[in-house]
Short mmCIF file of C-alpha atoms in Angstrom, two decimals:
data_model
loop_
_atom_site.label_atom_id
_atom_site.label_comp_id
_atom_site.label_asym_id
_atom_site.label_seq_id
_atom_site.Cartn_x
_atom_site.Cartn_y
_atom_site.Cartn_z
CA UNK C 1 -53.10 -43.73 -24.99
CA UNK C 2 -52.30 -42.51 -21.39
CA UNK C 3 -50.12 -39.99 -20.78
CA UNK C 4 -46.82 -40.69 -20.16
CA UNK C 5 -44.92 -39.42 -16.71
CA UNK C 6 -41.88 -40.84 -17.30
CA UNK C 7 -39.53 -41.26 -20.14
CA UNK C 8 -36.64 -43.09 -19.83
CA UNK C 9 -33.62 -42.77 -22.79
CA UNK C 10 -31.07 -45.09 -22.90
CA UNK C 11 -28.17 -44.02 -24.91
CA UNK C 12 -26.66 -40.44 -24.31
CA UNK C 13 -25.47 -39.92 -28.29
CA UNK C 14 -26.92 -37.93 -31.02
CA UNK C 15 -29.91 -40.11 -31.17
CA UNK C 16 -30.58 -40.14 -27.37
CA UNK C 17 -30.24 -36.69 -27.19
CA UNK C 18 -32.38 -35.75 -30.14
CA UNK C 19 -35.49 -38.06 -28.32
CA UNK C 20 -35.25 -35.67 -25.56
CA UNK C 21 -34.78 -33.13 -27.44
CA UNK C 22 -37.88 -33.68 -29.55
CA UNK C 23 -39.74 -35.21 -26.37
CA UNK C 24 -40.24 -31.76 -24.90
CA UNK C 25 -40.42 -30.13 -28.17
CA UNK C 26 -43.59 -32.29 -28.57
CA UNK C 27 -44.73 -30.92 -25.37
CA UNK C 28 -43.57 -34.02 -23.08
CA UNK C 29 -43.22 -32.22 -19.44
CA UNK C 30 -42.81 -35.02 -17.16
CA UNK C 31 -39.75 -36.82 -15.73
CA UNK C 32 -37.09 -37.39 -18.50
CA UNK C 33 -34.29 -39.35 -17.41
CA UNK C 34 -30.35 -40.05 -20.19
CA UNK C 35 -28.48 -42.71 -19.18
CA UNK C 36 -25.22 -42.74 -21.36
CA UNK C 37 -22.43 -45.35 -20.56
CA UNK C 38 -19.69 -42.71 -21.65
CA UNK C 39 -18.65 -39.78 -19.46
CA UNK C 40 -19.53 -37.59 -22.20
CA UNK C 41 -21.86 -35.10 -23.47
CA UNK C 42 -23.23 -35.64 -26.94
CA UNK C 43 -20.83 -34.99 -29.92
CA UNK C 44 -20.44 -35.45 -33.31
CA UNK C 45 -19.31 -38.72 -34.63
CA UNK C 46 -18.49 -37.90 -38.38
CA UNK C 47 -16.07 -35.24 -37.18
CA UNK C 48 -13.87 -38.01 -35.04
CA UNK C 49 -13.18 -39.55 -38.71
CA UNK C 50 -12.48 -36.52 -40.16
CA UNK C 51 -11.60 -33.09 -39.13
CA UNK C 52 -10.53 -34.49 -35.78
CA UNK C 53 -7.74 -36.36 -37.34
CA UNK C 54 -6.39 -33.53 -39.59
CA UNK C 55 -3.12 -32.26 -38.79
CA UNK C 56 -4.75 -28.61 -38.67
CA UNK C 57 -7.73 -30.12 -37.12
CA UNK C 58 -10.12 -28.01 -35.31
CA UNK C 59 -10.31 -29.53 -32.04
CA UNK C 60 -13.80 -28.49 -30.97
CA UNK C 61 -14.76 -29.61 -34.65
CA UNK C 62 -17.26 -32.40 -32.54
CA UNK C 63 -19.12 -30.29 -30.11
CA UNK C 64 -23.04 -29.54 -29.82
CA UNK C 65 -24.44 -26.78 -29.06
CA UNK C 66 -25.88 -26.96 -25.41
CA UNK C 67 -28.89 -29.10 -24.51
CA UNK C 68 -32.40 -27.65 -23.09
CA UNK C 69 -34.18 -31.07 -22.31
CA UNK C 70 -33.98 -30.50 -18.82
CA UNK C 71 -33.42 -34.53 -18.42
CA UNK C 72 -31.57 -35.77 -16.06
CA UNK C 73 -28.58 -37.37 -17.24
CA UNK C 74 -26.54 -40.09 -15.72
CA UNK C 75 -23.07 -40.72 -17.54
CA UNK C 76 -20.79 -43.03 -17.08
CA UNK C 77 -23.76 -45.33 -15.92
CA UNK C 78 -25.00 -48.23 -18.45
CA UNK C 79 -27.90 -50.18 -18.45
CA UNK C 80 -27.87 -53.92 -17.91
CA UNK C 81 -31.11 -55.45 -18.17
CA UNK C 82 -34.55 -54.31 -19.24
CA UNK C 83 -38.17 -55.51 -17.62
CA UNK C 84 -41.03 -54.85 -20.16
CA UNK C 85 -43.67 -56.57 -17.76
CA UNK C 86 -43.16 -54.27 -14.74
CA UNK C 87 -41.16 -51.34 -17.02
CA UNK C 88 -37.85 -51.01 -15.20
CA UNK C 89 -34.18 -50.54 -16.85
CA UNK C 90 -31.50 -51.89 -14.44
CA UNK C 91 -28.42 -50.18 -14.52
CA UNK C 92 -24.46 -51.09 -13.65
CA UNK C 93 -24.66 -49.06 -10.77
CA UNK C 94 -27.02 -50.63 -8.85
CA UNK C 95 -29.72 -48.48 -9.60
CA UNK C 96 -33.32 -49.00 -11.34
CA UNK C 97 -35.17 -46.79 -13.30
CA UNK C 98 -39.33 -47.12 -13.87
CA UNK C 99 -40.46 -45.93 -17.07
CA UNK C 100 -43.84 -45.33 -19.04
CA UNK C 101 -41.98 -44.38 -21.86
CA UNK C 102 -38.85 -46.56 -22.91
CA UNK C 103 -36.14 -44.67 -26.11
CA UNK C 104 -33.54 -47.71 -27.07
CA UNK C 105 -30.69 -45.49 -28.31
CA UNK C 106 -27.60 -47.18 -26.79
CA UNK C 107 -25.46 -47.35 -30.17
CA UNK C 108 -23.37 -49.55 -31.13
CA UNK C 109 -19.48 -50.61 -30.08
CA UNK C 110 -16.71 -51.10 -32.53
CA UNK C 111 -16.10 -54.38 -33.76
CA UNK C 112 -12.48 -56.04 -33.45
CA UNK C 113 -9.91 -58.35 -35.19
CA UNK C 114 -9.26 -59.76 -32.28
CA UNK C 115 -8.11 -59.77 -28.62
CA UNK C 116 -4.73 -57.70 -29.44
CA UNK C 117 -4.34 -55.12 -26.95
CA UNK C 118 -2.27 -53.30 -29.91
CA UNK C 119 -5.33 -52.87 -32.28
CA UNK C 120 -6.95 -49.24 -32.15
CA UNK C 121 -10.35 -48.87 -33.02
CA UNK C 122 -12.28 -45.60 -33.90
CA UNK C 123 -15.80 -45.24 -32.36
CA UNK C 124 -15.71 -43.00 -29.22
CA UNK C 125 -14.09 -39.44 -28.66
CA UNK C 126 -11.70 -40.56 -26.58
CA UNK C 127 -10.62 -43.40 -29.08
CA UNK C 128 -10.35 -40.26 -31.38
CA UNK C 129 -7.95 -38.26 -29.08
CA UNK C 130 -5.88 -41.16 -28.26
CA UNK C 131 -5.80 -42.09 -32.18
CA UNK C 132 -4.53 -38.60 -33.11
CA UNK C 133 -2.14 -38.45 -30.42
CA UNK C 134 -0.41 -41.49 -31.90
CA UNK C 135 -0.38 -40.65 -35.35
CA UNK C 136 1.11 -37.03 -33.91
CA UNK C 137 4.49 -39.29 -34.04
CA UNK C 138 4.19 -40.18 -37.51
CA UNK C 139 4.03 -44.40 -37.14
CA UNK C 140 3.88 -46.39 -39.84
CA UNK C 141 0.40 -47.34 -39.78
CA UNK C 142 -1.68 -50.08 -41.17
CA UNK C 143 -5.37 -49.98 -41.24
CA UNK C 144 -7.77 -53.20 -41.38
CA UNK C 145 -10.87 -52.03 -43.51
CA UNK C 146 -12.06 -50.85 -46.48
CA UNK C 147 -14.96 -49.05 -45.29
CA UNK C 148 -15.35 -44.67 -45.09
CA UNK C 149 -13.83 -45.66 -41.47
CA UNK C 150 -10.98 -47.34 -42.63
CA UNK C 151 -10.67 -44.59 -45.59
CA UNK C 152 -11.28 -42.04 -43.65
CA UNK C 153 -8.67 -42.65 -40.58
CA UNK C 154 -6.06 -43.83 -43.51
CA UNK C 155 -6.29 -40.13 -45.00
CA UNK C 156 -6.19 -38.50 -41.47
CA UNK C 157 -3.04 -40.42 -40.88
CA UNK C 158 -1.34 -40.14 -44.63
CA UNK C 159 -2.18 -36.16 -43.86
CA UNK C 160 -0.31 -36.56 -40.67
CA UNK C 161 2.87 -38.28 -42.43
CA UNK C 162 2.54 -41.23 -42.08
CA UNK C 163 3.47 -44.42 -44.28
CA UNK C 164 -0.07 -45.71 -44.35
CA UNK C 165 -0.90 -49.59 -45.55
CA UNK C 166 -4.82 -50.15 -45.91
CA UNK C 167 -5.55 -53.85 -45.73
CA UNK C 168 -8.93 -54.83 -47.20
CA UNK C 169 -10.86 -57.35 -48.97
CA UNK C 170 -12.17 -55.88 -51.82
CA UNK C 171 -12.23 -52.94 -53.57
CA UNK C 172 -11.85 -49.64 -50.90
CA UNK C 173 -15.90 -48.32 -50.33
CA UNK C 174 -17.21 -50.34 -53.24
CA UNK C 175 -19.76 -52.00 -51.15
CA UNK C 176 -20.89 -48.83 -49.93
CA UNK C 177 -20.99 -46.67 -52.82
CA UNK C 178 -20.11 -49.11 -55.75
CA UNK C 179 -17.50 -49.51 -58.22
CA UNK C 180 -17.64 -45.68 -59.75
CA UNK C 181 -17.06 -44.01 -56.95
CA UNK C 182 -15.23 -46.23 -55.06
CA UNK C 183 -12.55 -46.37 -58.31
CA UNK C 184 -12.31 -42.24 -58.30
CA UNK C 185 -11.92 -42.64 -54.45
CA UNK C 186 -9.16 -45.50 -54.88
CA UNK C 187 -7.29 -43.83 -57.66
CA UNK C 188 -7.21 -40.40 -55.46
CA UNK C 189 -5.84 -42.33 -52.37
CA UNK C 190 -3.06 -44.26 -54.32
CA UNK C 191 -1.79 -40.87 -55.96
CA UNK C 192 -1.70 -39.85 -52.45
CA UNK C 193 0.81 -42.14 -51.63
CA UNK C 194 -1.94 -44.85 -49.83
CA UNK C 195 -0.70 -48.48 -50.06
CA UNK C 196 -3.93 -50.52 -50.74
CA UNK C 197 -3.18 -54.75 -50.22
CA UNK C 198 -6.33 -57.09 -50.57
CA UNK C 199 -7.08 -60.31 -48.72
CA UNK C 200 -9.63 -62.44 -48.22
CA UNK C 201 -8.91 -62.86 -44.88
CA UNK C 202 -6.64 -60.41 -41.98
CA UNK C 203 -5.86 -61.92 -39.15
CA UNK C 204 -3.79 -60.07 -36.19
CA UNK C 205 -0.07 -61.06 -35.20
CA UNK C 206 0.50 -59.40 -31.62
CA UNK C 207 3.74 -58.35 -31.45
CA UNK C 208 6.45 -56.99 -29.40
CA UNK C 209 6.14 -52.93 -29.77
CA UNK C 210 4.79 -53.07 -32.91
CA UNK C 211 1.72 -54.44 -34.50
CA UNK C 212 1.51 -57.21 -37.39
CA UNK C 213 -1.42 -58.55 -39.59
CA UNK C 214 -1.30 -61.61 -41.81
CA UNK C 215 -2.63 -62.00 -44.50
CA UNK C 216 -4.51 -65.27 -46.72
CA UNK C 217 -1.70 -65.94 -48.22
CA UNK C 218 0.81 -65.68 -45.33
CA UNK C 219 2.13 -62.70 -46.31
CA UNK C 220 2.80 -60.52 -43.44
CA UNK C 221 2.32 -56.98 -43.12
CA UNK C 222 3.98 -55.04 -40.34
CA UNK C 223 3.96 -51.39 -38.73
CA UNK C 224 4.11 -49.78 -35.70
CA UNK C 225 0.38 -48.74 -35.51
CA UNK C 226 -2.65 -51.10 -36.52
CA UNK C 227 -5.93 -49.49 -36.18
CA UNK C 228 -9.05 -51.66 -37.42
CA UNK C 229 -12.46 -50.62 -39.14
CA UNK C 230 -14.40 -53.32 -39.23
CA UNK C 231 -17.62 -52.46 -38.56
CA UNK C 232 -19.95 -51.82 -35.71
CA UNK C 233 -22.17 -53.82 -33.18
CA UNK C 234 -25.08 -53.17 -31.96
CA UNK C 235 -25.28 -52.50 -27.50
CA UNK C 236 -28.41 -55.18 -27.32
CA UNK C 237 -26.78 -57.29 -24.88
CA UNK C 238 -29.21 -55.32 -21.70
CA UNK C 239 -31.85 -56.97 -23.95
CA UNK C 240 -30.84 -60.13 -23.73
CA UNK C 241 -33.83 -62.18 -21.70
CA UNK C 242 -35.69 -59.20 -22.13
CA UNK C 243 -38.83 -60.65 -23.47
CA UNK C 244 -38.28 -58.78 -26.61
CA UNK C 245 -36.29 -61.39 -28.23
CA UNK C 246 -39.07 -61.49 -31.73
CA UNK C 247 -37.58 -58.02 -32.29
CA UNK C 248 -33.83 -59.25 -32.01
CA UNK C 249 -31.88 -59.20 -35.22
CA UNK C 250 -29.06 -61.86 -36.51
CA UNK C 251 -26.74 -59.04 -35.96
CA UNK C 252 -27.65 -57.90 -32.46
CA UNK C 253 -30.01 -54.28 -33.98
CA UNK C 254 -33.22 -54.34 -32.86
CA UNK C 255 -36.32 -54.02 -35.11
CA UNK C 256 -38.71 -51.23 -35.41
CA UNK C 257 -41.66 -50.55 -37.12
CA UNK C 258 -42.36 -47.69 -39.74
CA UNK C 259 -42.84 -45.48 -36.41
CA UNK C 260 -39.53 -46.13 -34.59
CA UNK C 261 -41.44 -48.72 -32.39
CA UNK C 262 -40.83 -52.12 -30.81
CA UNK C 263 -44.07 -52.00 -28.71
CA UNK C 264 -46.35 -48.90 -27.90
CA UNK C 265 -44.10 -47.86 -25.13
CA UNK C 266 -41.02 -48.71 -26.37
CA UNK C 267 -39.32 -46.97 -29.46
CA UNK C 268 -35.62 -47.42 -30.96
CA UNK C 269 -33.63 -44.93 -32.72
CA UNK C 270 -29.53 -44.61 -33.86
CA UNK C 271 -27.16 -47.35 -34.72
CA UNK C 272 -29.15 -50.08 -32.34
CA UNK C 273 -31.94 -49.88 -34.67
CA UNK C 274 -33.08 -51.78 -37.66
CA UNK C 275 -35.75 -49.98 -39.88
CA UNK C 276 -37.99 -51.55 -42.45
CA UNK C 277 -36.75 -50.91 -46.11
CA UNK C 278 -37.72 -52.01 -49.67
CA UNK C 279 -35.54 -55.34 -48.82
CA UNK C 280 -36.15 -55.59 -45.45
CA UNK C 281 -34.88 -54.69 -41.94
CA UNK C 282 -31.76 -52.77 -42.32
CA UNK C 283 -29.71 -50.67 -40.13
CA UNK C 284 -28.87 -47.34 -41.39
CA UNK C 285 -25.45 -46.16 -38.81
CA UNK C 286 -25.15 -42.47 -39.97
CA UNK C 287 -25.61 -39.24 -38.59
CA UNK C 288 -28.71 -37.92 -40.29
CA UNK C 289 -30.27 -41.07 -40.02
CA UNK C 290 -29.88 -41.58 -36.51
CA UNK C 291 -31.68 -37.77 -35.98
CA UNK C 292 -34.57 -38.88 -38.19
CA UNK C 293 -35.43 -42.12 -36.12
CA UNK C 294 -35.01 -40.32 -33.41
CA UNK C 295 -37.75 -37.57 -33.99
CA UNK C 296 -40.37 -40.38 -35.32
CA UNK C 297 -39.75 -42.25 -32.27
CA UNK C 298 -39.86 -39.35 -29.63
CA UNK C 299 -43.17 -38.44 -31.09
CA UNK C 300 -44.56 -42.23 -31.53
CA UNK C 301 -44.14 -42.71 -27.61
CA UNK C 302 -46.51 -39.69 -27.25
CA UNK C 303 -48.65 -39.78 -30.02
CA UNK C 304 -48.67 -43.31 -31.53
CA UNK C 305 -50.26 -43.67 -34.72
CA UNK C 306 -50.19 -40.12 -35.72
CA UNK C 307 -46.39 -40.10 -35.50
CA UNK C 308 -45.19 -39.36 -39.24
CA UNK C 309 -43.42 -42.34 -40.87
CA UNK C 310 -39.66 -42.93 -41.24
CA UNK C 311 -38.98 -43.08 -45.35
CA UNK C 312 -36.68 -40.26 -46.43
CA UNK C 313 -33.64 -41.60 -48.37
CA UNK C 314 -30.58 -41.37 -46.33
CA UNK C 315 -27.86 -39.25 -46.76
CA UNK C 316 -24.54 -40.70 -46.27
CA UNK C 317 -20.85 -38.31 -47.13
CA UNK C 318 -17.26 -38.87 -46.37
CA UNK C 319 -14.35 -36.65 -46.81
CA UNK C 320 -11.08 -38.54 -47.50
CA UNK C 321 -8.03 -37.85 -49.07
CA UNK C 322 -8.93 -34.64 -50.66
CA UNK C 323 -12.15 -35.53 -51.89
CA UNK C 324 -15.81 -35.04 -50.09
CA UNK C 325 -18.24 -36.95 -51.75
CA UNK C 326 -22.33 -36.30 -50.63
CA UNK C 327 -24.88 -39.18 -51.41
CA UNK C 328 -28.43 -39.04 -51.29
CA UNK C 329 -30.39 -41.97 -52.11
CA UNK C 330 -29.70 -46.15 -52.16
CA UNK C 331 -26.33 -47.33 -51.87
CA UNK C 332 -24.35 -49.40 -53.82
CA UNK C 333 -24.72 -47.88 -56.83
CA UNK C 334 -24.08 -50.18 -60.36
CA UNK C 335 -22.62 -48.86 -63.14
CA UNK C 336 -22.17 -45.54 -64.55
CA UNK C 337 -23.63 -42.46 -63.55
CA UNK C 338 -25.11 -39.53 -65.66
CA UNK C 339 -23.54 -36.40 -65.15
CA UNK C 340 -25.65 -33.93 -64.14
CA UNK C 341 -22.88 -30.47 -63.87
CA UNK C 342 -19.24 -30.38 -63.76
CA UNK C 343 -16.57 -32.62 -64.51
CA UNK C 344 -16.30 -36.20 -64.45
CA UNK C 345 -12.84 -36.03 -63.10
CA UNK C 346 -13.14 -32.82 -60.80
CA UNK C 347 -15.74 -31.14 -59.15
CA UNK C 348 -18.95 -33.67 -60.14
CA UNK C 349 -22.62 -34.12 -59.66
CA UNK C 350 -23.90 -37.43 -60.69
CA UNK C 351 -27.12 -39.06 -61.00
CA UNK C 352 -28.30 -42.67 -61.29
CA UNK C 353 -31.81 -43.61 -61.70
CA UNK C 354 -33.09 -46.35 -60.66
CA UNK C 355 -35.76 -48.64 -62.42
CA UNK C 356 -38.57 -47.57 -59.39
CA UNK C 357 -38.25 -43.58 -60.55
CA UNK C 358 -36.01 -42.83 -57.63
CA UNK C 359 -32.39 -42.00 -58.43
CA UNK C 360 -29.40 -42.21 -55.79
CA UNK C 361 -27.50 -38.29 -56.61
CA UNK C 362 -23.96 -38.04 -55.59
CA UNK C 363 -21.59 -34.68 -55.63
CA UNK C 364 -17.74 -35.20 -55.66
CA UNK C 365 -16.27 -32.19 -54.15
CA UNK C 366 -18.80 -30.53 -55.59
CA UNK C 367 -20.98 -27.53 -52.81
CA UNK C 368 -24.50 -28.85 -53.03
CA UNK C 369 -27.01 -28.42 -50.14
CA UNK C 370 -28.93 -31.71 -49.41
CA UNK C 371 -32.04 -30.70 -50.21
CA UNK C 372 -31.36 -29.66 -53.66
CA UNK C 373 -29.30 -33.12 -53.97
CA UNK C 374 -32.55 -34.94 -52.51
CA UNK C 375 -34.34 -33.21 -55.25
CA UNK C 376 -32.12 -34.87 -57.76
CA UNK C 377 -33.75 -38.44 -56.40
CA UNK C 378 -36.78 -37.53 -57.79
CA UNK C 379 -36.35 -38.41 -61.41
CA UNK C 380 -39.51 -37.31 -63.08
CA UNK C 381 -38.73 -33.75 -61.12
CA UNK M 1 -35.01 -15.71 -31.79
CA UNK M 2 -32.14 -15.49 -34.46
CA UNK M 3 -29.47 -17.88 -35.86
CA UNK M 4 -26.00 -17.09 -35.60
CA UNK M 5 -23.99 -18.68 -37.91
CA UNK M 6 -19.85 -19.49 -37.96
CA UNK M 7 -18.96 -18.99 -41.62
CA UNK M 8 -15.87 -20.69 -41.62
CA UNK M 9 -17.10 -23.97 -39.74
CA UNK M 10 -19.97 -23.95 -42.06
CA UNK M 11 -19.70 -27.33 -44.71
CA UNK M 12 -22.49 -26.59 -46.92
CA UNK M 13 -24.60 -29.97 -46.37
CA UNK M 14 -27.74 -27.68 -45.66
CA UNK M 15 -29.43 -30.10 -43.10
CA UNK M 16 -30.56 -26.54 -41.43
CA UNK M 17 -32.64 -25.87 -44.55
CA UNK M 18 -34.63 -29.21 -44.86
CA UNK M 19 -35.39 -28.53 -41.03
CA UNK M 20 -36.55 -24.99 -41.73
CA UNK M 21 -36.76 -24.45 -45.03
CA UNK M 22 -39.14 -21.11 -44.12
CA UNK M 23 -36.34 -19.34 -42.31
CA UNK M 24 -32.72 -19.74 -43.94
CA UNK M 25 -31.82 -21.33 -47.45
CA UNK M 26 -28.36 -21.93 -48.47
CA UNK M 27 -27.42 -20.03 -52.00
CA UNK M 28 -25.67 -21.86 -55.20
CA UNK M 29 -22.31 -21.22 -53.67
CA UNK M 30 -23.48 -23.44 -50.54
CA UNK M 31 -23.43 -20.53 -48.24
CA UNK M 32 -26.78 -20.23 -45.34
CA UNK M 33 -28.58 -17.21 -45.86
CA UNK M 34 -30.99 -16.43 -42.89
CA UNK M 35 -34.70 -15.44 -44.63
CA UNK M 36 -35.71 -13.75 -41.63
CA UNK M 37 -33.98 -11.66 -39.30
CA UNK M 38 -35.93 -12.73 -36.27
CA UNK M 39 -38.32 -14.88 -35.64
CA UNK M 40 -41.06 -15.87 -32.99
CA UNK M 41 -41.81 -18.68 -30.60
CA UNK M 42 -44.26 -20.47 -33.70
CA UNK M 43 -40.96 -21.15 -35.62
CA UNK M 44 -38.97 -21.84 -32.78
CA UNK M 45 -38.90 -26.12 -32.57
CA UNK M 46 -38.12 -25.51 -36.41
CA UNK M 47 -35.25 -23.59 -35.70
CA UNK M 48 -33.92 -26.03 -32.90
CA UNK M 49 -34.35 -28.98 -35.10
CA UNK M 50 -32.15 -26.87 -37.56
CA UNK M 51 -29.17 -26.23 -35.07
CA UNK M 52 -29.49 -29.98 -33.90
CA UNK M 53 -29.17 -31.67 -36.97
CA UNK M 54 -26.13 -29.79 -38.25
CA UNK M 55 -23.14 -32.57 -38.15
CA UNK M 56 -20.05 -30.10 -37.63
CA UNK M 57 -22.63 -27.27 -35.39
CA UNK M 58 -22.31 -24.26 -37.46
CA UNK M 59 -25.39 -23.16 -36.48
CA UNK M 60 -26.78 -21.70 -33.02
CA UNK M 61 -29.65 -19.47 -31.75
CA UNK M 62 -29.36 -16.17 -30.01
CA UNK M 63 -31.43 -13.74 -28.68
#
């Protein structure tokens, strides 16, 4: 393939700056061009979740180290439309970029309830300092979710003191990690004082000063703080009438192949992204994940078919109300788990193999480095 | 090149050490141990791809 001359990324987040990142490692030297819709460098989404919203939190707990891509990057600029036929990203600003080389990494946005000006989301930095300001006054708070968001921003604000109410509809992270662990998570949350109410259905009550949610059955919940994990959706709308509408997803991601690619000269990495899996396209939103598809995909736009494949089994972990639980491997997980060390009910590691002779390996509080948990997936190892 | 490390921001999830397994490990009690003191330009995209992927960046180079 010809060489390129000019990459453009969009998305300035982990994943756009690990595809610049990697582009020069893999000796890309021409013009590289970031263009990231927030006014911020890079950080580190897990930590907005978590140690951001302790009370003792470490307040520089999301920071990178310092860049050495050399790109230019424009922030606070985001693009609007996409031209595959003559390769040009438009952008809000006015301003067109030509590109050999196009990196899709433009994330995803929270999504909402509704319209309520009163309902806080989580996704951004500065939704995270404006969060932990608030719960800084100890509100009552409800949170709309069940999800390690949810979870997560429930224990940062039970930690803060505040009267916490977790609205959900089923059982807190079992469709992420499945009954057993979501069960050890739930029972550690309620002896922490978390108020758990399912519902089929929330819906949001705006209110005068304070924020309400009703539930199914009428029931109405009320506090002075509602903040809402509800999951994510994919920035595809500078797609739309792209010409790469075969690639679109149902739920906005856009597809990739094994490489990270939508065409030769186009790649996807990060939240936007859906990768093949065993049962199809799927998204995988996390932090390592994102950094994997981003390093295929940097070197598939210079290298093509010798790019290395995207495969490894993601690692997922959440740290919420006391507990830090690690995951390696598939997710749900059915039924009960062999245990591997440790103690059921404290510090545990915790196997379950699967019928294909991979295993998904979990540690509950319990120090493991990843790849000695990814060697626990291997179940004839 | 060497790593520096900050001990106390350190989590354990030894992401470093599937990015370059040849130049720090972490030990059973989850803490990094660097297996070489310095190291050259050959291991150096290694050792960036260990500092990047860290989620809570314990890790840096120096030198």
């Amino acid at each position: 393939m010809t060489a390129l001359r000019r990459v453009v990324v969009v998305g300035g987040g982990i994943a756009g700056l690990t595809a610049a990142d990697s582009l020069r490692a893999s000796g890309f030297d021409g013009e590289l061009t970031i263009v990231g819709a927030e006014r911020r460098a890079a950080y580190s989404r897990p930590a907005l979740s978590k140690a951001l919203l302790r009370a003792e939190a470490d307040l520089t707990a999301h920071e990178l180290p310092p860049h050495e891509h050399g790109a230019v990057e424009l922030l606070g600029v985001a693009a609007t439309g996409l031209d595959p036929a003559t390769r040009m990203v438009s952008l809000d600003d006015g301003g067109a970029l030509p590109y050999d080389g196009l990196v899709i990494a433009s994330g995803s946005r929270a999504r909402r309830l509704g319209a309520a000006d009163g309902e806080h989301v989580l996704r951004t930095l500065d939704d995270a300092i404006a969060l932990r300001a608030r719960i800084a006054d100890r509100p009552s708070v409800i949170v709309v979710g069940g999800g390690p968001l949810g979870m997560e921003v429930a224990s940062g604000a039970l930690d803060a003191g505040c009267a916490v109410t977790l609205v959900t509809a089923g059982a807190p992270m079992a469709r992420h990690l499945g009954a057993h662990l979501a069960a050890r998570l739930e029972r550690t949350a309620l002896a922490r004082g978390l108020t758990i109410l399912r519902t089929p259905a929330a819906r949001i009550l705006p209110g005068a000063g304070a924020s309400a949610v009703a539930l199914a059955d009428g029931t109405l919940v009320e506090g002075d703080l509602l903040v809402s994990g509800v999951g994510d959706i994919p920035n595809t709308g500078w797609l739309a009438g792209s010409g790469l509408d075969a690639a679109m997803r149902p739920d906005g991601a856009i597809a990739v192949d094994a490489r990270a690619r939508v065409r030769p000269e186009i790649v996807a990495a990060g939240d936007v992204a859906a990768v093949p899996t065993l049962g199809g396209h799927a998204r995988s939103p996390i932090w390592h994940s994102a950094i994997d598809q981003a390093r295929i995909a940097a070197v598939s736009l210079l290298r093509g078919d010798e790019s290395p494949t995207l495969g490894g089994a993601p690692y997922f972990w959440t740290e919420q109300f006391g507990l830090t639980i690690r995951v390696v491997g598939r997710t749900p997980v059915d039924g009960e788990p062999e245990l591997v060390d440790g103690d059921p009910e404290g510090a545990a590691l915790l196997r379950w193999p699967h019928a294909d002779g991979t295993a998904t390996a979990a540690a509950v509080d319990y120090r493991i480095p990843i790849p000695r948990l990814r060697r626990l997936t291997d179940v004839a190892a | 090149m060497r790593f520096e490390i900050d001990r106390p921001r350190c989590e354990g999830h030894g992401l470093c050490e599937e990015a370059a397994p040849d130049l720090l490990h972490l030990d059973d009690d989850g803490e990094v141990v660097f297996d070489v003191a310095e190291f050259g330009d050959e291991a150096l995209e290694r050792a960036k791809a260990a500092v990047r992927v860290c989620p809570v960046a314990a890790l840096r180079l120096a030198g």
